[in-house]
Short mmCIF file of C-alpha atoms and ligand atoms in Angstrom, two decimals:
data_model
loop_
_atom_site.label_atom_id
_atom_site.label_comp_id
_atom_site.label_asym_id
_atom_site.label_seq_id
_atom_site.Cartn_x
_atom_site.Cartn_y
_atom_site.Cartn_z
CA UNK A 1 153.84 126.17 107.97
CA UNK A 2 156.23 123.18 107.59
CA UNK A 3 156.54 123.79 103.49
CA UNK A 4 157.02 127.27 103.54
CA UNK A 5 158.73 128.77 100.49
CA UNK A 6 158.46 124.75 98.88
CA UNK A 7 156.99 123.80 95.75
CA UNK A 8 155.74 120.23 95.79
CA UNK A 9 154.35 118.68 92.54
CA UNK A 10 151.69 116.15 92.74
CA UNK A 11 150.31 113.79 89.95
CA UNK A 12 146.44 113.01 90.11
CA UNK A 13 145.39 115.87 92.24
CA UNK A 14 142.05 116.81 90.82
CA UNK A 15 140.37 113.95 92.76
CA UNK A 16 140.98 111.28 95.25
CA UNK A 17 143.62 110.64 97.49
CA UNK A 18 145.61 113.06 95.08
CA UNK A 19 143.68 116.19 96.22
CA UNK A 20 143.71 114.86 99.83
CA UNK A 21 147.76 115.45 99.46
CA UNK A 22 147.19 118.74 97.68
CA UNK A 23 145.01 120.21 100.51
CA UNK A 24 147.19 118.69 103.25
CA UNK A 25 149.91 120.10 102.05
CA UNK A 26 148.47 123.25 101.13
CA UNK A 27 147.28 123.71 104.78
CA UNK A 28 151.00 123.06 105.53
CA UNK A 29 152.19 125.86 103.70
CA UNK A 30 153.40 124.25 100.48
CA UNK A 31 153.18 126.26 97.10
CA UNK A 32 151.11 123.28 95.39
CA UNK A 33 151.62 122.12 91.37
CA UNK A 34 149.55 119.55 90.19
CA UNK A 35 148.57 117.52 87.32
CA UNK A 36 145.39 116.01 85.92
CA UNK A 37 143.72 114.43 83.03
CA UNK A 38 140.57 115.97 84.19
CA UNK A 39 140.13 119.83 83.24
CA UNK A 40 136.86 120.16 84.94
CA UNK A 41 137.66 118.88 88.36
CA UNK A 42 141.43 119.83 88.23
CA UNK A 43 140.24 123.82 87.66
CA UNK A 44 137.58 123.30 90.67
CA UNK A 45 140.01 121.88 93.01
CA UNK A 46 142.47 124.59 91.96
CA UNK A 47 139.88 127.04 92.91
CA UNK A 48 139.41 126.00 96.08
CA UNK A 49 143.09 125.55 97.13
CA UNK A 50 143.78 129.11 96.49
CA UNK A 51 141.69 130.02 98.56
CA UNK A 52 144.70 128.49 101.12
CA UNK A 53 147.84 128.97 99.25
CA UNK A 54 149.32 129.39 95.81
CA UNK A 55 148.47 126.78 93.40
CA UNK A 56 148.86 125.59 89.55
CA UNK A 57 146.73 123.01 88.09
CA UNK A 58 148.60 121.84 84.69
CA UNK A 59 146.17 119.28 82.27
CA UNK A 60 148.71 116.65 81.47
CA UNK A 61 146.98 113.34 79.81
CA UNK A 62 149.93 111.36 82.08
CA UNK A 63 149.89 109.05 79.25
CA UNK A 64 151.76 111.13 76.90
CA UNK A 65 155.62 111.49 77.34
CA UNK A 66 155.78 115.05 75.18
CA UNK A 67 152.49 115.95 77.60
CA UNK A 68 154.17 115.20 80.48
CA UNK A 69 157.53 116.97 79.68
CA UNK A 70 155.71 120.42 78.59
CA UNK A 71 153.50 120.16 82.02
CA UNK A 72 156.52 119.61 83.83
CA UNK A 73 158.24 122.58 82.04
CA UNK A 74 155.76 124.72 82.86
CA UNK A 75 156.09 124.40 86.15
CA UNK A 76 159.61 124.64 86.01
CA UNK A 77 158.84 127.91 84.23
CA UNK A 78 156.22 129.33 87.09
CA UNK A 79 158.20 128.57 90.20
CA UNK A 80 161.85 127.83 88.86
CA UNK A 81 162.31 124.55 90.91
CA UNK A 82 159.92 122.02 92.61
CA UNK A 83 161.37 120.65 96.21
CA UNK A 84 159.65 117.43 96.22
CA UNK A 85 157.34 115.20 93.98
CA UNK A 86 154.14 113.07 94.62
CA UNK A 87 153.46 110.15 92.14
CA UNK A 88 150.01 109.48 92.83
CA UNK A 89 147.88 109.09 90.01
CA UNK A 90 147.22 105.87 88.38
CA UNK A 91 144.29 104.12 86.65
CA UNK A 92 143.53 100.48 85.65
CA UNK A 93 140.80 97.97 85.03
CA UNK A 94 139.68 94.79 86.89
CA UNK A 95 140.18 91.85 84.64
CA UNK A 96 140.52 87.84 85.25
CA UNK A 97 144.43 86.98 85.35
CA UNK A 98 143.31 84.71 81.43
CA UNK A 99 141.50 88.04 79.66
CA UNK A 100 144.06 90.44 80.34
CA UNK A 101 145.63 91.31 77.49
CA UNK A 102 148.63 94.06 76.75
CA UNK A 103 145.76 96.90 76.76
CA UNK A 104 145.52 96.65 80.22
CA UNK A 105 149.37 96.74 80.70
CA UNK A 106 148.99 99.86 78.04
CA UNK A 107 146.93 101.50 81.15
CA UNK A 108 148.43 100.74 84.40
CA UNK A 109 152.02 101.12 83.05
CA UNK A 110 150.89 103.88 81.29
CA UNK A 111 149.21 106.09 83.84
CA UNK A 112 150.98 104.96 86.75
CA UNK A 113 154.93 103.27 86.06
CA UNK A 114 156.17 105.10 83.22
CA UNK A 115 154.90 108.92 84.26
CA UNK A 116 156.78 107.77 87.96
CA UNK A 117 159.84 106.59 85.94
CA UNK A 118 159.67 110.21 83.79
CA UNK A 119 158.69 112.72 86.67
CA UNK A 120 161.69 110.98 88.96
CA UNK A 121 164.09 111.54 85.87
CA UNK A 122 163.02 115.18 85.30
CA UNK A 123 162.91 116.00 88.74
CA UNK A 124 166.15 114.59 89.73
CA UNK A 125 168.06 117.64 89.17
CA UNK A 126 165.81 120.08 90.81
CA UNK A 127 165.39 117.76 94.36
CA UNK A 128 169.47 117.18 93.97
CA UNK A 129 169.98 120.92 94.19
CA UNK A 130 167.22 121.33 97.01
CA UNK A 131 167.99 118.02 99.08
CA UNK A 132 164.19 117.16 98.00
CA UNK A 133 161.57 113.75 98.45
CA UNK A 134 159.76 111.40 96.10
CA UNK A 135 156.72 109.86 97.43
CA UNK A 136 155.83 107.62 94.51
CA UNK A 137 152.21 105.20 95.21
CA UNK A 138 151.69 101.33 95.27
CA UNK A 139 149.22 98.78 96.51
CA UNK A 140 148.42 96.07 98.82
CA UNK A 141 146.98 94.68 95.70
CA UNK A 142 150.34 94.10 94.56
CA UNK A 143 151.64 92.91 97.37
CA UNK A 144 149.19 90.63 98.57
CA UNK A 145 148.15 89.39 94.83
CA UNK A 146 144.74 90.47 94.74
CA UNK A 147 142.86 88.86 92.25
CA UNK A 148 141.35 90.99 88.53
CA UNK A 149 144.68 93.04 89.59
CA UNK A 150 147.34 91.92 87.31
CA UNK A 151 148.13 94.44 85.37
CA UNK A 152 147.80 96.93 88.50
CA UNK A 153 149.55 94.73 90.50
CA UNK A 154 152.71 94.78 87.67
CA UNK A 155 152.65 98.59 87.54
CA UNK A 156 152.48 99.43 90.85
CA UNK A 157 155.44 96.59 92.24
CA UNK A 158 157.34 98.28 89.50
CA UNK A 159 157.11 101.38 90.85
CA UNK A 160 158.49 100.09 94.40
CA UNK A 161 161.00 98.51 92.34
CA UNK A 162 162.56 101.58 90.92
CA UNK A 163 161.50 103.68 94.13
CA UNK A 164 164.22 101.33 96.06
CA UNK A 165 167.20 101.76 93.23
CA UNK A 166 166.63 105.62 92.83
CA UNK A 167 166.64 105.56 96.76
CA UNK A 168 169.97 103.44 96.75
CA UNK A 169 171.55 105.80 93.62
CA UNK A 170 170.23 109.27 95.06
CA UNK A 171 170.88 108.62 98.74
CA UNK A 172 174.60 110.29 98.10
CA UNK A 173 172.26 113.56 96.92
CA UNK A 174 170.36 113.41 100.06
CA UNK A 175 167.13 112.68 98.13
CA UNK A 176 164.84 110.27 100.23
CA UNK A 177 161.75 108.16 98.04
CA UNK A 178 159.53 106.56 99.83
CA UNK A 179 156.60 104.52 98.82
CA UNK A 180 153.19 104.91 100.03
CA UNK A 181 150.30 102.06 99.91
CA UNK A 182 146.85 103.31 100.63
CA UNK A 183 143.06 102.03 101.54
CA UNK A 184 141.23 105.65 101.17
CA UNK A 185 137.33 106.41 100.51
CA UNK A 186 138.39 107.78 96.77
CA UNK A 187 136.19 108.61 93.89
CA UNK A 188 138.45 105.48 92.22
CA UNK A 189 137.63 102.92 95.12
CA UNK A 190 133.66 104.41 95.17
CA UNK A 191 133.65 103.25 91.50
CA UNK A 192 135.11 100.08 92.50
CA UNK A 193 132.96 99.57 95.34
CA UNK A 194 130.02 99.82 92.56
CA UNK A 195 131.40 97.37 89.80
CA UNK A 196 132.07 94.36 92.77
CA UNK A 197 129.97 95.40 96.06
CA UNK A 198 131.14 91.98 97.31
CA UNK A 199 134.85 92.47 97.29
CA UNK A 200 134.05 96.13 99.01
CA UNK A 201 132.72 94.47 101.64
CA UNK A 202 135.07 91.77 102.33
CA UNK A 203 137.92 94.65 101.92
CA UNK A 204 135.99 96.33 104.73
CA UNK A 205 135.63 94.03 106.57
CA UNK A 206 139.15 92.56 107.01
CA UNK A 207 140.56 96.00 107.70
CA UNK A 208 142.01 96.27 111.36
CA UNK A 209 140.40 99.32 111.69
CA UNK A 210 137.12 98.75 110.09
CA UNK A 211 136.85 101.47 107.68
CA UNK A 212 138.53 103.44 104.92
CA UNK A 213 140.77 105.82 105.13
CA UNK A 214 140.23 109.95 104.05
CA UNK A 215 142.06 110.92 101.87
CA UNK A 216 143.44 114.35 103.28
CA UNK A 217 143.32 113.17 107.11
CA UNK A 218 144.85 109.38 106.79
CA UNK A 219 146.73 110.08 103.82
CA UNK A 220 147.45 113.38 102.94
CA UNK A 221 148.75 113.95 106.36
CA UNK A 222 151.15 110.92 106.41
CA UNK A 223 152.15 111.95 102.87
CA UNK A 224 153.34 115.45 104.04
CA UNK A 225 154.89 114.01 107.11
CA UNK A 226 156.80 111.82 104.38
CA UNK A 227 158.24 114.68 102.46
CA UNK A 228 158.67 116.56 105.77
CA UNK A 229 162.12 117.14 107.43
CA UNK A 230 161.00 115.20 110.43
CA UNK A 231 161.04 112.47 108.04
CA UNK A 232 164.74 112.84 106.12
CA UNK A 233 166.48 110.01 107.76
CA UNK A 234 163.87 107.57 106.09
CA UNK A 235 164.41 105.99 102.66
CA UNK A 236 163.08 102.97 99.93
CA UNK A 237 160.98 102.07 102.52
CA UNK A 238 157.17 101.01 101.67
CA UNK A 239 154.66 102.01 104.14
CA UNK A 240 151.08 100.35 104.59
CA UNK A 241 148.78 103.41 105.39
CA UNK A 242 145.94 100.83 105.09
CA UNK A 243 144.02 100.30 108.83
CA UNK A 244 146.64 97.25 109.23
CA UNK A 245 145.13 95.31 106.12
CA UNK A 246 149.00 94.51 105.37
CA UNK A 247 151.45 94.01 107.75
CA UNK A 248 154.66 94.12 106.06
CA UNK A 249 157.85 91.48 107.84
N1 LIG B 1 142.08 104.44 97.13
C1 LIG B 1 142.62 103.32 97.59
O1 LIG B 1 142.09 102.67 98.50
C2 LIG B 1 143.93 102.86 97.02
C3 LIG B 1 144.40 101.58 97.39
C4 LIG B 1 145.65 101.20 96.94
C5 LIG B 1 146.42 102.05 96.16
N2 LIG B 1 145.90 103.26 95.80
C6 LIG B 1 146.74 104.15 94.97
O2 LIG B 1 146.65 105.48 95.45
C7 LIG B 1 146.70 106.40 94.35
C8 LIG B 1 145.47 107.28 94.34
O3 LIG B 1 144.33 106.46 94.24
P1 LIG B 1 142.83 107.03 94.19
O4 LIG B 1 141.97 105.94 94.72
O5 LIG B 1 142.77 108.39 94.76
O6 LIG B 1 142.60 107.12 92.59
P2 LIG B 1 141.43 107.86 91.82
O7 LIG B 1 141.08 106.97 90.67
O8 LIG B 1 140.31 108.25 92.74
O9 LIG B 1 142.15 109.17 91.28
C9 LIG B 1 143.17 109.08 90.33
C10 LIG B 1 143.42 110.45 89.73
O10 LIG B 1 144.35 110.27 88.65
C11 LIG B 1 143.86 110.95 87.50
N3 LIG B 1 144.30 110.29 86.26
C12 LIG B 1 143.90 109.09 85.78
N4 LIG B 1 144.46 108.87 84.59
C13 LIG B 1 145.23 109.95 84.29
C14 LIG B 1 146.04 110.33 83.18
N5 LIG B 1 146.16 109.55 82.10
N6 LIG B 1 146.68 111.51 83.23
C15 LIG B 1 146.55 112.34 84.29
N7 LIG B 1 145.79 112.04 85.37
C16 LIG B 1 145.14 110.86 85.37
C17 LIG B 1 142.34 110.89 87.63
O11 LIG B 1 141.70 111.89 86.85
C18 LIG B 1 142.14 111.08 89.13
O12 LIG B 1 142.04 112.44 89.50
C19 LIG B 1 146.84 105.52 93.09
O13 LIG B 1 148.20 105.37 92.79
C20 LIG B 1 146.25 104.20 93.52
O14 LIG B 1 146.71 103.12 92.75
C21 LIG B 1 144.68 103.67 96.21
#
């Protein structure tokens, strides 16, 4: 029960990787507040994750700024402080580098950058006066330049950006940020794999370990052991949780 007595708030939990972090964490002991765009599978997944611990889904459309402030307030207001934050959710759409427009920027910054940027800003005061973590999310796909990607790939290098300043600032505070890049079987990357079956494959297939990740086993795990004690002396550092697709120098 590494999280016991800890609130941890995590964006994008209904689905995905972010319920893989909500039910890893959960099993760890952590009191669990999350956010979702999607009422329907945000309620299930609440459901089931009080069956393990205490939990709080909040329907914040992450795109929103005055959304996103009263979701965070009510958690604020339910369990007084959080002890660390999860920036996981994020959505985008494949387009050629020549058709993407500012609409797609709208999207990626929108769902992904700009909630980080607010949640890190409205948390800071909370994980100053507990000694809390930020896990916020990026992408190979940023880092390697993968193609349809650029919006995605814009958001989510921005996010490492500030991720590495607010771990330089905050460092004083003994808050630790770390970033986070996935490959994990999510409802996102199913969706994917059905709009271009051919870059599935090849993604597959050029993964070390030959296979995707699960969400709560591969990544929810390492994402607990990132806002962990055990893992305090660690900061602004990006890790590949991937099957060795990247291999960072
Ligand atoms: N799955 C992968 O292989 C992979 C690879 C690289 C990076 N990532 C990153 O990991 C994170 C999780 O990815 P995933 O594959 O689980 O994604 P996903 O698409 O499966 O889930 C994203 C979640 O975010 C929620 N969401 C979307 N827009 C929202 C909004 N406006 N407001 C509130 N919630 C919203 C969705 O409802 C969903 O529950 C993302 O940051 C993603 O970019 C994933």
């Amino acid at each position: 029960m590494k999280f016991k007595d800890k609130t941890i708030l995590v964006t994008g939990g209904a689905g995905g990787i972010g319920k893989g972090i909500v039910t890893a964490l959960a099993k760890q002991g952590a009191r669990v507040a999350f956010f979702d765009i999607n009422e329907d599978k945000g309620k299930a997944t609440e459901e089931e994750i009080n069956e393990i611990t205490e939990c709080m889904f909040v329907k914040v459309n992450l795109m929103d700024k005055d959304d996103l402030i009263a979701g965070f307030n009510k958690v604020i207001d339910n369990y007084s402080t959080i002890h660390g934050l999860v920036n996981c959710a994020q959505a985008s759409k494949n387009v050629s580098f020549m058709d993407t427009t500012e609409a797609e920027f709208e999207l990626s910054f929108g769902t992904g950058f700009w909630p980080t940027f607010h949640l890190m800003k409205l948390s800071y005061p909370h994980l100053k006066e507990n000694q809390g973590t930020i896990v916020n999310f990026a992408s190979g796909a940023g880092l390697e330049g993968m193609p349809t990607q650029t919006s995605y790939a814009a958001a989510k290098e921005a996010i490492r950006g500030i991720s590495r300043v607010a771990a330089t600032e905050w460092g004083q505070d003994n808050i630790n940020i770390n970033i986070i890049c996935p490959i994990a079987e999510s409802e996102g990357v199913r969706a994917w794999r059905e709009r271009m079956p051919e870059a599935y494959d090849k993604m597959v297939n050029e993964i070390p370990l030959k296979r995707l990740g699960d969400c709560e086993q591969d990544i929810g795990r390492v994402v607990a052991f990132y806002l962990s004690e055990e893992a305090k002396f660690i900061t602004g550092q990006t890790i590949m949780v991937d099957g060795g697709s990247v291999k960072l120098r």
